[in-house]
XYZ file of C-alpha atoms in Angstrom:
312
model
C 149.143 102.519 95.031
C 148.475 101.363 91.202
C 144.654 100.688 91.923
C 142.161 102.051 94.008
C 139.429 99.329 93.648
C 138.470 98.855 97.397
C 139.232 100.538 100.627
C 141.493 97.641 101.951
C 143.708 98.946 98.734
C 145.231 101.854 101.731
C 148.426 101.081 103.249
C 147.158 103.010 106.751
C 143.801 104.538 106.523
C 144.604 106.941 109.118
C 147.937 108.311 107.684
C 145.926 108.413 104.324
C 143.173 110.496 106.200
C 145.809 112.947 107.720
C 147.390 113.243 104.506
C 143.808 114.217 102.758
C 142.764 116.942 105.401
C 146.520 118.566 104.969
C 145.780 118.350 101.126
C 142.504 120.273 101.575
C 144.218 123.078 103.253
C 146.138 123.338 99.705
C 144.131 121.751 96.991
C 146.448 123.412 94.090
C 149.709 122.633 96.312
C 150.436 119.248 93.656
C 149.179 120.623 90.550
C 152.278 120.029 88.550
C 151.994 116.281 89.556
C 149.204 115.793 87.083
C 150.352 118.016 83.839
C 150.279 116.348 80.711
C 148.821 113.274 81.492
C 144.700 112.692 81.593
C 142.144 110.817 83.637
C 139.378 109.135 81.539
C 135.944 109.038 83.635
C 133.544 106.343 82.768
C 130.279 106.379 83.950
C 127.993 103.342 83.670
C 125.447 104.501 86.076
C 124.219 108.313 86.659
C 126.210 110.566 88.915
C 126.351 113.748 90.596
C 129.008 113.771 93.467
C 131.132 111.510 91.712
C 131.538 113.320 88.893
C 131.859 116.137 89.995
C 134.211 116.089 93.020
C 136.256 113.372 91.223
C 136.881 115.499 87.885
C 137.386 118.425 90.741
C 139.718 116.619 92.178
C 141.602 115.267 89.170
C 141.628 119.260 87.758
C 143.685 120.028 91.110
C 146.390 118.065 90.127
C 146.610 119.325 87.013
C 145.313 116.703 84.951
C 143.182 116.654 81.393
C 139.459 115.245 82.124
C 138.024 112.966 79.523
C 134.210 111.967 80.688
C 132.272 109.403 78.520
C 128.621 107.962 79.946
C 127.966 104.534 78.363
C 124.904 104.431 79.054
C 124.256 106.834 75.649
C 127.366 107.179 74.533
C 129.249 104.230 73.984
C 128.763 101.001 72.306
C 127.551 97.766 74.240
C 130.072 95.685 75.914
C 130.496 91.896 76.027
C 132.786 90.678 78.746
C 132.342 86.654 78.295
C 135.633 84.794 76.818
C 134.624 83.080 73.690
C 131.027 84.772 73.224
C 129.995 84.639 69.824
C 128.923 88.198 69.271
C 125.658 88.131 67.388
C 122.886 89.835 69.573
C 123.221 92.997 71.868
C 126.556 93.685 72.490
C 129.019 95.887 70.202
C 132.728 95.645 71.136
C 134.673 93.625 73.647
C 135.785 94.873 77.017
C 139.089 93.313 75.517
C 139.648 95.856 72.719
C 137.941 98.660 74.824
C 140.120 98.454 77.680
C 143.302 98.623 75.158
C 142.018 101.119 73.447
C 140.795 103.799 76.150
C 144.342 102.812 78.040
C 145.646 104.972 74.786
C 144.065 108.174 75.555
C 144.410 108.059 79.356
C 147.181 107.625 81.902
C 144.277 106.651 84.698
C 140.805 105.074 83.996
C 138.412 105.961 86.646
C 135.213 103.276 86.371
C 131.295 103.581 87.679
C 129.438 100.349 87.291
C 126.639 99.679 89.893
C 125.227 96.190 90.692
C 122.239 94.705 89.039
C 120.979 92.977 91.397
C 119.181 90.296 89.118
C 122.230 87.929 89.727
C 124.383 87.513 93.109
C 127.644 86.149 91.719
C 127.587 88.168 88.476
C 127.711 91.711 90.841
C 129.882 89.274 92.588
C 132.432 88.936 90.129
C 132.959 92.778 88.999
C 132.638 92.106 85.681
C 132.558 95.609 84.596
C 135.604 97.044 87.167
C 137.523 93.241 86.578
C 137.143 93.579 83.119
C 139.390 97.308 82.584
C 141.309 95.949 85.579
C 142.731 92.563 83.684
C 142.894 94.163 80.152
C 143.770 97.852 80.256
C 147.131 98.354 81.084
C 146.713 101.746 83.346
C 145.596 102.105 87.122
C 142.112 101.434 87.563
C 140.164 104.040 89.943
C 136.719 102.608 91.311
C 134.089 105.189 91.437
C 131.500 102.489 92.885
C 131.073 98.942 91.712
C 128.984 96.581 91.818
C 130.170 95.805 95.723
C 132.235 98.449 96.722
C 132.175 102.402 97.055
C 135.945 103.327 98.358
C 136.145 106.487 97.280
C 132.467 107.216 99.487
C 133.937 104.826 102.693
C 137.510 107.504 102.757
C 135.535 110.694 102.246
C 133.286 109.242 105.301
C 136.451 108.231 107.188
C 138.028 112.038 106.755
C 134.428 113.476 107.396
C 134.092 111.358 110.996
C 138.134 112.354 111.830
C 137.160 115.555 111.170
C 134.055 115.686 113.453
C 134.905 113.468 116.197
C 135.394 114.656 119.715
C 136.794 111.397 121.676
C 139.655 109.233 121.089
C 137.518 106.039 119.987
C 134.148 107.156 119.344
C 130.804 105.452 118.772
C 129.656 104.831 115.365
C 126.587 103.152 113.920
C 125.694 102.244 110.180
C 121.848 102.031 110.300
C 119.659 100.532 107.515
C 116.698 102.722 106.723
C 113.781 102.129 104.283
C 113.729 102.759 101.040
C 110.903 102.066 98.022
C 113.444 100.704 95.575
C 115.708 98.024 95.592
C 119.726 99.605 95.979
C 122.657 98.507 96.011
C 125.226 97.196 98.676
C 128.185 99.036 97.919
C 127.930 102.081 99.938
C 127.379 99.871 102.638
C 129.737 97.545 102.436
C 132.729 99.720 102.178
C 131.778 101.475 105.060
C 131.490 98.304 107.239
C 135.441 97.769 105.509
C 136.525 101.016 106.553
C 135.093 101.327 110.024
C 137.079 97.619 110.163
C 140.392 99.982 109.597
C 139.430 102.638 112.084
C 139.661 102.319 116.226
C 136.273 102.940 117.021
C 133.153 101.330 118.654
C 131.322 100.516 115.745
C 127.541 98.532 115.019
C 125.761 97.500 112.019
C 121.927 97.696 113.050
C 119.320 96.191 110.256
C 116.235 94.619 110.528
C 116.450 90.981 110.664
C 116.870 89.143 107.144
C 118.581 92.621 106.000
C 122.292 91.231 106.546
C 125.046 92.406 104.523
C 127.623 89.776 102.222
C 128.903 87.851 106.058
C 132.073 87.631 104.666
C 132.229 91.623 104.803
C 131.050 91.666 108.314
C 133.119 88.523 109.868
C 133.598 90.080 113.048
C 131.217 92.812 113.018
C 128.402 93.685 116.105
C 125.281 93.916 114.685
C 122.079 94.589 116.588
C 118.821 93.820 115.230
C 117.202 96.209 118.155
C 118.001 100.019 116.419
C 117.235 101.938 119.479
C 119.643 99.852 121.378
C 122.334 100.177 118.833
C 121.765 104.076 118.592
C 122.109 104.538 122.273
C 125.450 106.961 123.007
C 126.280 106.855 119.571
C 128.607 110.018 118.061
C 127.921 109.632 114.306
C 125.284 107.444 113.108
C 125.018 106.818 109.115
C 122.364 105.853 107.333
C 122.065 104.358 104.001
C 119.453 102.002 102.369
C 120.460 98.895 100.895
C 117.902 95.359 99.072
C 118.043 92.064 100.546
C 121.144 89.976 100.083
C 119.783 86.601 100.574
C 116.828 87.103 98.715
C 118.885 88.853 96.149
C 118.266 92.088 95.233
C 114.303 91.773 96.752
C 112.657 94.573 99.288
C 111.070 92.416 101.563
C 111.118 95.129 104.147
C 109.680 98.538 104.275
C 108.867 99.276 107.848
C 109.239 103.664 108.068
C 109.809 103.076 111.800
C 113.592 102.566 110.456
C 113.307 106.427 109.597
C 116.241 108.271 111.344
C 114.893 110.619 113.399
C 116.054 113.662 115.479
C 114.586 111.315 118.898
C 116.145 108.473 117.529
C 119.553 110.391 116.318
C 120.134 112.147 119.898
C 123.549 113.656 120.036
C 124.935 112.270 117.096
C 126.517 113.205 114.212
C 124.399 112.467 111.177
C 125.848 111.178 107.750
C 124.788 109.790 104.685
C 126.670 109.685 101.145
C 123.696 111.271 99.620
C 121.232 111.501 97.544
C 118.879 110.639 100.344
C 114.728 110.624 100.001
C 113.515 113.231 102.655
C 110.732 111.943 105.300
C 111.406 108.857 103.618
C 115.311 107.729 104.854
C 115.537 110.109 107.288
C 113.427 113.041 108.219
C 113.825 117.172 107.382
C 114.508 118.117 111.093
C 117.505 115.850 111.006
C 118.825 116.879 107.299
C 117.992 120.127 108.368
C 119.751 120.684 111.631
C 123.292 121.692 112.883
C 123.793 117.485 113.690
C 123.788 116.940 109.883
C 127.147 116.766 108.218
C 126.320 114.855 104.630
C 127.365 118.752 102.605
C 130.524 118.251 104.798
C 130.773 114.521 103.453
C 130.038 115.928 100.105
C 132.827 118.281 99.756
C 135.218 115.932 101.187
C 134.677 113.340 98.070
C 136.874 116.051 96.705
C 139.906 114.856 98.899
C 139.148 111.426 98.757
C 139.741 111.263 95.273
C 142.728 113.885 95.155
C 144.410 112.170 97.802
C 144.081 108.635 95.787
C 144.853 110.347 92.765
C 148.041 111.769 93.976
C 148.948 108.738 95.094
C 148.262 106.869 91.838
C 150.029 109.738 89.873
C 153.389 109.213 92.591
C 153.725 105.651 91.780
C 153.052 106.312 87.169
């Protein structure tokens, strides 16, 4: 593995998952594997279990942890070929990437969508940009249409949890007063593509996902019907894709409920709006497993890591 830009980067998710939950039994076991060398973390957006479990993780292996938010911190990018450079922007994503592949051996890159402009989230500029100029791995720590490192910690959390060979899993939209991103969503439809297991995208009609990411995919309009024997059901909110970016939808019937939830597992990659995405008797109950997703972004990232570090 050089990069880790998108779940379908993983040889065999499931040997990748047993190799994480053997790793978390030892976090320290590989800590050699990372001395003298150093990650640089980039943040574009905010963060909390990103950062964290991802500089956790990168400590575990023994590696030096650079963190830099652009957001305050760091000059202005331009990313355009041939832009003359006379308004906002500061320095090139040419000369950046060059430059920050001098201090690091691994860049690790957070750049959410803007949803203002379909093919520009599209393209990755951000993630593309480090990718085609800097000349160490690239780690993506959620772009603008993909979360990987969020769709393998879900993939060890549901392994971990799961009682039957093949079981039932559901990715249900809930409402939400802002406009979010697809990311999280999308790389979970990817990885549940990787997995053998029942699984159904339920959304409320007009709420579809990129169809090129869910070629293939059952999805049921009808969430009750989708819900029905399920044995984990996520939830995460994401904006119109059509009508990019727009919330043209904010029916709180969508609400995951304990009624609605029944025996299932519940997950969601966090953070989530209480009584708004999902209510507190759900969050709250012995059925919840989102800390348990939490901690495992730990072993997502180590087990990536490692990997990247194996192949320097």
């Amino acid at each position: 593995m050089k990069n880790y830009l998108s779940i379908n980067d993983i040889d065999s998710l499931p040997k990748l998952v047993e190799e994480a939950k053997n790793l978390k039994k030892n976090p320290k076991a590989n800590v050699a594997l990372g001395t003298n060398k150093t990650i640089g973390l980039l943040f574009f957006n905010n963060s909390l279990r990103t950062r964290l479990s991802t500089q956790k993780a990168a400590t575990n292996l023994g590696l030096e942890v650079m963190v830099m938010n652009f957001g305050n911190e760091g000059w202005a990018l331009e990313y355009g070929d041939g832009t003359i450079m006379n308004k906002g922007t500061s320095e090139h994503i040419k000369e950046a990437a060059q430059v920050v592949s001098q201090y690091c051996d691994i860049i690790g890159i957070r750049a959410f969508a803007g949803l203002k402009d379909k093919e520009k989230d599209k393209a990755e500029v951000v993630l593309n940009g480090f990718k085609k100029y800097a000349s160490v791995p690239i780690l993506n720590m959620e772009s603008s249409v993909g979360h990987p490192l969020q769709a393998l910690a879900d993939a060890i959390t549901i392994d971990e949890n799961k009682t039957t060979k093949r079981p039932k899993v559901v990715l249900s939209w809930a409402p939400h007063p802002k406009a979010l991103p697809h990311a999280v969503a999308n790389s979970f439809v990817e990885m549940m593509q990787l997995q053998d297991a029942d699984f159904v995208l339920t959304h409320p009609k007009g709420y579809e996902l990129d169809p090129k990411i869910t070629d293939g995919v059952t999805i049921e309009h009808d969430q009750e019907k989708a819900l029905k024997n399920a044995d984990f059901v996520s939830v995460k909110n994401w904006s119109n894709y059509k009508d990019y970016g727009k919330v043209i939808n904010t029916d709180a019937s969508w609400m995951m409920t304990k009624e609605k939830l029944g025996n299932a597992k519940f997950m969601h990659c966090l953070p989530v709006r209480r009584n708004v995405v999902v209510n507190d008797a759900v969050l709250d109950s012995d059925q919840s497993i989102v800390i348990q997703q939490a901690n495992n972004r730990t072993y997502a990232a180590q087990i990536v890591l490692k990997k990247i570090l194996e192949n320097l």
